[in-house]
C-alpha cells in the first residue's frame, strides 16, 4: 500500500490517477480502524479503480472537554486492516499541515447540524465539514464512503456535496455491529469490561423503538419514550439524547409519515456512544 504523508503527495497522486482515467474511491477515517471501516474500504474496492483511505484525528471537531488527547491511535494495526481490505493508498497528515498558522476559513453547515449531536457538541460539525471539504479537495475522489453509524454527519455531508458543488458521489453504508448488536466504534476500546457488557443495551433500546414503529406507533414522542424507557433499564447508561426525527431533514415531525430515524447518544462512564436505526421506508433510502 502506498503511503502519502504530505498534502502535496496526495494531490500529485490524485492528479496522476485521474489523468490515467482511473476512478478514485475515498474512505476518510480517524484511525483505530475496525471492521466497520474495513467494510467501507471493501465497498470502495468493489466500485472504484483506486482506493484511498485517510487517517487524521481532526482537532477541529473536538470540543475543549472531549477526548482528542486520548483518542485511540494504532497505526500498525490500521495498516494491516487497510491492506487486508484492499486499500491502495493511505493519506496521513498532521494538524500543523492541515491547519497552518493563519488558517481561518471554515465550512459551516446549516440546520442539519443543529439537533442531536450538533446540540451536544457545539462546533463539532463545523469541524467535520471543514476537514472533509479539505480532504475532498486534496483527494478529488469520484466516490466517498461514509457509515450510517454517524448518520447526522453523513446526511449533512451529502448536503454539503450538493450545496458546494463537489463533483463526487457520497455513499452511506450500513452500520457494522458486534455479534451482540453493539455498533463497532473506535471508542469501544475505552470501555471497561462491565461497560462493554452493558453497551448493547443502546442498540436494544433502538430496536424497541423499531418494534413499536412496526407495530404501528407513528407519534415520534411516543416512540422516543419507548426507547428512553428501554435504555433506563440499564442504569450504567447516562442518556444524552434519544430522538425520532425525519431521516432526511432531521426535523422533529410529531406524526411520522413514511420513514424516520431513531438516533441516540449515551455515556457509559466517560465514553460517549452513538447509534441509530432507520425506520420504515427510510431503510431503503440510504444512498
Ligand atoms: P471515524 O474513524 O470514527 O471518524 O469513522 C470513519 C468512517 O467510518 C465514518 O464514515 C464512520 O461513519 C464510519 N464508521 C464508523 N463506525 C462504523 C460502523 N460500525 N459501521 C460502518 N461504518 C462505520
GROMACS .gro file of C-alpha atoms and ligand atoms in nm:
model
  310
    1UNK     CA    1   0.000   0.000   0.000
    2UNK     CA    2   0.128   0.342  -0.100
    3UNK     CA    3   0.188   0.591   0.184
    4UNK     CA    4   0.105   0.955   0.115
    5UNK     CA    5   0.226   1.163   0.409
    6UNK     CA    6   0.209   1.516   0.274
    7UNK     CA    7  -0.068   1.725   0.120
    8UNK     CA    8   0.145   1.765  -0.193
    9UNK     CA    9   0.184   1.385  -0.222
   10UNK     CA   10  -0.186   1.312  -0.220
   11UNK     CA   11  -0.261   1.590  -0.466
   12UNK     CA   12   0.005   1.462  -0.708
   13UNK     CA   13  -0.113   1.101  -0.675
   14UNK     CA   14  -0.474   1.200  -0.733
   15UNK     CA   15  -0.384   1.402  -1.042
   16UNK     CA   16  -0.188   1.110  -1.185
   17UNK     CA   17  -0.473   0.863  -1.125
   18UNK     CA   18  -0.725   1.097  -1.279
   19UNK     CA   19  -0.516   1.165  -1.586
   20UNK     CA   20  -0.474   0.789  -1.630
   21UNK     CA   21  -0.856   0.769  -1.636
   22UNK     CA   22  -0.883   0.578  -1.309
   23UNK     CA   23  -1.176   0.627  -1.072
   24UNK     CA   24  -1.089   0.711  -0.711
   25UNK     CA   25  -1.280   0.583  -0.407
   26UNK     CA   26  -1.210   0.759  -0.078
   27UNK     CA   27  -1.264   0.647   0.282
   28UNK     CA   28  -1.185   0.919   0.537
   29UNK     CA   29  -1.127   0.799   0.895
   30UNK     CA   30  -0.972   0.895   1.226
   31UNK     CA   31  -0.787   0.563   1.257
   32UNK     CA   32  -0.811   0.293   1.526
   33UNK     CA   33  -0.978   0.102   1.247
   34UNK     CA   34  -1.227  -0.183   1.290
   35UNK     CA   35  -1.443  -0.397   1.065
   36UNK     CA   36  -1.684  -0.104   1.010
   37UNK     CA   37  -1.407   0.094   0.844
   38UNK     CA   38  -1.287  -0.216   0.659
   39UNK     CA   39  -1.636  -0.260   0.514
   40UNK     CA   40  -1.623   0.089   0.365
   41UNK     CA   41  -1.284   0.013   0.208
   42UNK     CA   42  -1.412  -0.318   0.070
   43UNK     CA   43  -1.713  -0.146  -0.086
   44UNK     CA   44  -1.487   0.119  -0.241
   45UNK     CA   45  -1.261  -0.162  -0.369
   46UNK     CA   46  -1.556  -0.322  -0.546
   47UNK     CA   47  -1.668   0.005  -0.710
   48UNK     CA   48  -1.353   0.206  -0.791
   49UNK     CA   49  -1.016   0.158  -0.963
   50UNK     CA   50  -0.810   0.316  -0.686
   51UNK     CA   51  -0.899   0.314  -0.315
   52UNK     CA   52  -0.755   0.582  -0.087
   53UNK     CA   53  -0.811   0.586   0.289
   54UNK     CA   54  -0.711   0.871   0.517
   55UNK     CA   55  -0.631   0.875   0.887
   56UNK     CA   56  -0.645   1.214   1.053
   57UNK     CA   57  -0.763   1.283   1.407
   58UNK     CA   58  -0.911   1.622   1.333
   59UNK     CA   59  -0.867   1.862   1.626
   60UNK     CA   60  -1.125   2.098   1.477
   61UNK     CA   61  -1.412   1.860   1.550
   62UNK     CA   62  -1.331   1.801   1.918
   63UNK     CA   63  -1.464   2.027   2.192
   64UNK     CA   64  -1.238   2.153   2.471
   65UNK     CA   65  -1.360   1.887   2.718
   66UNK     CA   66  -1.366   1.599   2.471
   67UNK     CA   67  -1.132   1.306   2.409
   68UNK     CA   68  -0.888   1.446   2.149
   69UNK     CA   69  -0.579   1.379   2.363
   70UNK     CA   70  -0.673   1.020   2.441
   71UNK     CA   71  -0.837   0.931   2.107
   72UNK     CA   72  -0.703   0.580   2.025
   73UNK     CA   73  -0.416   0.558   1.779
   74UNK     CA   74  -0.294   0.229   1.626
   75UNK     CA   75  -0.110   0.289   1.300
   76UNK     CA   76   0.042  -0.060   1.282
   77UNK     CA   77  -0.297  -0.228   1.323
   78UNK     CA   78  -0.455   0.020   1.081
   79UNK     CA   79  -0.201  -0.060   0.810
   80UNK     CA   80  -0.283  -0.430   0.843
   81UNK     CA   81  -0.658  -0.362   0.831
   82UNK     CA   82  -0.632  -0.137   0.526
   83UNK     CA   83  -0.404  -0.377   0.338
   84UNK     CA   84  -0.636  -0.670   0.409
   85UNK     CA   85  -0.941  -0.469   0.297
   86UNK     CA   86  -0.770  -0.378  -0.031
   87UNK     CA   87  -0.677  -0.011   0.004
   88UNK     CA   88  -0.419   0.111  -0.249
   89UNK     CA   89  -0.304   0.419  -0.061
   90UNK     CA   90  -0.315   0.575   0.284
   91UNK     CA   91  -0.306   0.950   0.330
   92UNK     CA   92  -0.198   1.079   0.670
   93UNK     CA   93  -0.105   1.428   0.773
   94UNK     CA   94  -0.057   1.646   1.081
   95UNK     CA   95  -0.273   1.919   1.233
   96UNK     CA   96   0.009   2.166   1.156
   97UNK     CA   97  -0.004   2.082   0.786
   98UNK     CA   98  -0.386   2.082   0.768
   99UNK     CA   99  -0.425   2.399   0.974
  100UNK     CA  100  -0.111   2.609   0.937
  101UNK     CA  101  -0.083   2.933   1.125
  102UNK     CA  102  -0.323   3.185   0.975
  103UNK     CA  103  -0.589   2.925   0.893
  104UNK     CA  104  -0.930   3.091   0.934
  105UNK     CA  105  -1.179   2.962   0.676
  106UNK     CA  106  -1.447   2.711   0.777
  107UNK     CA  107  -1.741   2.529   0.625
  108UNK     CA  108  -2.047   2.599   0.840
  109UNK     CA  109  -2.331   2.351   0.788
  110UNK     CA  110  -2.692   2.460   0.831
  111UNK     CA  111  -2.999   2.318   1.001
  112UNK     CA  112  -2.890   1.954   0.963
  113UNK     CA  113  -2.608   2.028   1.209
  114UNK     CA  114  -2.828   2.179   1.479
  115UNK     CA  115  -3.010   1.894   1.658
  116UNK     CA  116  -2.883   1.566   1.807
  117UNK     CA  117  -2.501   1.559   1.821
  118UNK     CA  118  -2.490   1.918   1.697
  119UNK     CA  119  -2.673   2.034   2.011
  120UNK     CA  120  -2.449   1.828   2.242
  121UNK     CA  121  -2.122   1.906   2.067
  122UNK     CA  122  -2.116   2.274   1.961
  123UNK     CA  123  -1.885   2.332   1.666
  124UNK     CA  124  -1.837   1.959   1.604
  125UNK     CA  125  -1.999   1.951   1.261
  126UNK     CA  126  -1.829   2.273   1.154
  127UNK     CA  127  -1.502   2.090   1.222
  128UNK     CA  128  -1.621   1.780   1.036
  129UNK     CA  129  -1.747   1.969   0.732
  130UNK     CA  130  -1.430   2.178   0.713
  131UNK     CA  131  -1.191   1.883   0.724
  132UNK     CA  132  -1.400   1.674   0.485
  133UNK     CA  133  -1.416   1.963   0.236
  134UNK     CA  134  -1.037   1.993   0.256
  135UNK     CA  135  -0.993   1.618   0.215
  136UNK     CA  136  -1.228   1.615  -0.084
  137UNK     CA  137  -1.018   1.888  -0.248
  138UNK     CA  138  -0.693   1.705  -0.177
  139UNK     CA  139  -0.802   1.355  -0.279
  140UNK     CA  140  -1.052   1.462  -0.550
  141UNK     CA  141  -1.239   1.129  -0.530
  142UNK     CA  142  -1.516   1.014  -0.763
  143UNK     CA  143  -1.688   0.836  -0.476
  144UNK     CA  144  -1.657   0.886  -0.099
  145UNK     CA  145  -1.773   0.630   0.158
  146UNK     CA  146  -1.927   0.704   0.497
  147UNK     CA  147  -2.100   0.491   0.760
  148UNK     CA  148  -2.462   0.513   0.873
  149UNK     CA  149  -2.324   0.486   1.226
  150UNK     CA  150  -2.259   0.863   1.205
  151UNK     CA  151  -2.590   0.928   1.034
  152UNK     CA  152  -2.620   1.301   1.101
  153UNK     CA  153  -2.264   1.352   0.978
  154UNK     CA  154  -2.334   1.158   0.659
  155UNK     CA  155  -2.656   1.348   0.591
  156UNK     CA  156  -2.502   1.691   0.636
  157UNK     CA  157  -2.203   1.595   0.423
  158UNK     CA  158  -2.440   1.478   0.148
  159UNK     CA  159  -2.594   1.825   0.171
  160UNK     CA  160  -2.251   1.991   0.161
  161UNK     CA  161  -2.163   1.798  -0.155
  162UNK     CA  162  -2.475   1.936  -0.324
  163UNK     CA  163  -2.452   2.288  -0.182
  164UNK     CA  164  -2.081   2.339  -0.258
  165UNK     CA  165  -2.080   2.154  -0.592
  166UNK     CA  166  -1.836   1.878  -0.508
  167UNK     CA  167  -1.816   1.657  -0.815
  168UNK     CA  168  -1.847   1.323  -0.635
  169UNK     CA  169  -2.097   1.067  -0.514
  170UNK     CA  170  -2.125   1.027  -0.137
  171UNK     CA  171  -2.222   0.674  -0.036
  172UNK     CA  172  -2.364   0.586   0.307
  173UNK     CA  173  -2.318   0.221   0.406
  174UNK     CA  174  -2.499   0.033   0.685
  175UNK     CA  175  -2.353   0.017   1.035
  176UNK     CA  176  -2.141  -0.288   1.113
  177UNK     CA  177  -2.210  -0.438   1.455
  178UNK     CA  178  -2.056  -0.680   1.700
  179UNK     CA  179  -2.245  -1.009   1.738
  180UNK     CA  180  -2.433  -0.869   2.041
  181UNK     CA  181  -2.555  -0.569   1.841
  182UNK     CA  182  -2.311  -0.304   1.965
  183UNK     CA  183  -2.220  -0.072   1.679
  184UNK     CA  184  -1.849  -0.100   1.605
  185UNK     CA  185  -1.665   0.215   1.708
  186UNK     CA  186  -1.308   0.318   1.777
  187UNK     CA  187  -1.436   0.446   2.112
  188UNK     CA  188  -1.546   0.095   2.216
  189UNK     CA  189  -1.178   0.048   2.308
  190UNK     CA  190  -1.237   0.283   2.602
  191UNK     CA  191  -1.499   0.058   2.762
  192UNK     CA  192  -1.417  -0.125   3.085
  193UNK     CA  193  -1.536  -0.490   3.086
  194UNK     CA  194  -1.853  -0.410   3.282
  195UNK     CA  195  -1.929  -0.120   3.047
  196UNK     CA  196  -1.874  -0.342   2.744
  197UNK     CA  197  -2.129  -0.584   2.889
  198UNK     CA  198  -2.382  -0.303   2.932
  199UNK     CA  199  -2.315  -0.140   2.594
  200UNK     CA  200  -2.550  -0.345   2.367
  201UNK     CA  201  -2.845  -0.201   2.564
  202UNK     CA  202  -2.817   0.108   2.343
  203UNK     CA  203  -2.886  -0.093   2.029
  204UNK     CA  204  -3.163  -0.285   2.206
  205UNK     CA  205  -3.330   0.043   2.305
  206UNK     CA  206  -3.329   0.149   1.940
  207UNK     CA  207  -3.470  -0.189   1.842
  208UNK     CA  208  -3.755  -0.141   2.087
  209UNK     CA  209  -3.840   0.180   1.901
  210UNK     CA  210  -3.824  -0.006   1.572
  211UNK     CA  211  -4.060  -0.270   1.713
  212UNK     CA  212  -4.309  -0.005   1.828
  213UNK     CA  213  -4.290   0.157   1.484
  214UNK     CA  214  -4.350  -0.177   1.315
  215UNK     CA  215  -4.646  -0.232   1.548
  216UNK     CA  216  -4.798   0.088   1.412
  217UNK     CA  217  -4.694   0.367   1.650
  218UNK     CA  218  -4.633   0.684   1.446
  219UNK     CA  219  -4.618   0.954   1.718
  220UNK     CA  220  -4.250   1.041   1.734
  221UNK     CA  221  -4.257   1.142   2.102
  222UNK     CA  222  -4.426   0.816   2.200
  223UNK     CA  223  -4.166   0.624   2.002
  224UNK     CA  224  -3.881   0.814   2.166
  225UNK     CA  225  -4.035   0.749   2.507
  226UNK     CA  226  -4.029   0.375   2.436
  227UNK     CA  227  -3.658   0.394   2.361
  228UNK     CA  228  -3.574   0.611   2.662
  229UNK     CA  229  -3.763   0.376   2.894
  230UNK     CA  230  -3.581   0.077   2.747
  231UNK     CA  231  -3.241   0.240   2.796
  232UNK     CA  232  -3.330   0.342   3.152
  233UNK     CA  233  -3.341  -0.027   3.247
  234UNK     CA  234  -2.961  -0.023   3.211
  235UNK     CA  235  -2.865   0.227   3.482
  236UNK     CA  236  -2.500   0.231   3.376
  237UNK     CA  237  -2.607   0.443   3.078
  238UNK     CA  238  -2.644   0.821   3.116
  239UNK     CA  239  -2.863   0.941   2.830
  240UNK     CA  240  -2.753   1.238   2.622
  241UNK     CA  241  -3.041   1.220   2.373
  242UNK     CA  242  -3.274   0.968   2.212
  243UNK     CA  243  -3.494   1.120   1.945
  244UNK     CA  244  -3.704   1.016   1.647
  245UNK     CA  245  -3.674   1.253   1.354
  246UNK     CA  246  -3.732   1.277   0.981
  247UNK     CA  247  -3.445   1.082   0.825
  248UNK     CA  248  -3.377   1.338   0.552
  249UNK     CA  249  -3.427   1.679   0.715
  250UNK     CA  250  -3.363   1.562   1.075
  251UNK     CA  251  -3.660   1.777   1.175
  252UNK     CA  252  -3.899   1.677   1.452
  253UNK     CA  253  -4.221   1.557   1.293
  254UNK     CA  254  -4.494   1.494   1.552
  255UNK     CA  255  -4.665   1.223   1.345
  256UNK     CA  256  -4.438   1.029   1.112
  257UNK     CA  257  -4.523   0.954   0.753
  258UNK     CA  258  -4.317   0.701   0.559
  259UNK     CA  259  -3.987   0.681   0.737
  260UNK     CA  260  -3.769   0.822   1.008
  261UNK     CA  261  -3.451   0.773   1.205
  262UNK     CA  262  -3.420   0.696   1.574
  263UNK     CA  263  -3.086   0.830   1.693
  264UNK     CA  264  -2.929   0.821   2.037
  265UNK     CA  265  -2.617   0.921   2.225
  266UNK     CA  266  -2.543   0.799   2.576
  267UNK     CA  267  -2.248   0.780   2.813
  268UNK     CA  268  -2.103   0.473   2.980
  269UNK     CA  269  -1.867   0.630   3.231
  270UNK     CA  270  -1.682   0.893   3.031
  271UNK     CA  271  -1.730   0.714   2.697
  272UNK     CA  272  -1.996   0.861   2.471
  273UNK     CA  273  -2.156   0.608   2.236
  274UNK     CA  274  -2.388   0.689   1.948
  275UNK     CA  275  -2.614   0.469   1.740
  276UNK     CA  276  -2.919   0.493   1.517
  277UNK     CA  277  -3.167   0.283   1.323
  278UNK     CA  278  -3.376   0.375   1.023
  279UNK     CA  279  -3.749   0.321   1.049
  280UNK     CA  280  -3.992   0.220   0.777
  281UNK     CA  281  -3.925   0.340   0.424
  282UNK     CA  282  -3.610   0.526   0.540
  283UNK     CA  283  -3.433   0.190   0.531
  284UNK     CA  284  -3.449   0.192   0.152
  285UNK     CA  285  -3.318   0.548   0.108
  286UNK     CA  286  -2.961   0.538   0.233
  287UNK     CA  287  -2.761   0.629  -0.077
  288LIG     P1  288  -1.429   0.754   1.229
  288LIG     O1  289  -1.293   0.695   1.212
  288LIG     O2  290  -1.497   0.711   1.352
  288LIG     O3  291  -1.432   0.902   1.204
  288LIG     O4  292  -1.518   0.690   1.113
  288LIG     C1  293  -1.478   0.694   0.978
  288LIG     C2  294  -1.590   0.646   0.892
  288LIG     O5  295  -1.623   0.512   0.926
  288LIG     C3  296  -1.719   0.729   0.910
  288LIG     O6  297  -1.781   0.743   0.784
  288LIG     C4  298  -1.800   0.642   1.000
  288LIG     O7  299  -1.939   0.663   0.988
  288LIG     C5  300  -1.762   0.504   0.952
  288LIG     N1  301  -1.791   0.406   1.055
  288LIG     C6  302  -1.757   0.412   1.186
  288LIG     N2  303  -1.808   0.305   1.252
  288LIG     C7  304  -1.875   0.232   1.161
  288LIG     C8  305  -1.950   0.111   1.168
  288LIG     N3  306  -1.966   0.043   1.281
  288LIG     N4  307  -2.007   0.064   1.054
  288LIG     C9  308  -1.994   0.132   0.938
  288LIG     N5  309  -1.923   0.246   0.924
  288LIG    C10  310  -1.865   0.296   1.034
   0.00000   0.00000   0.00000
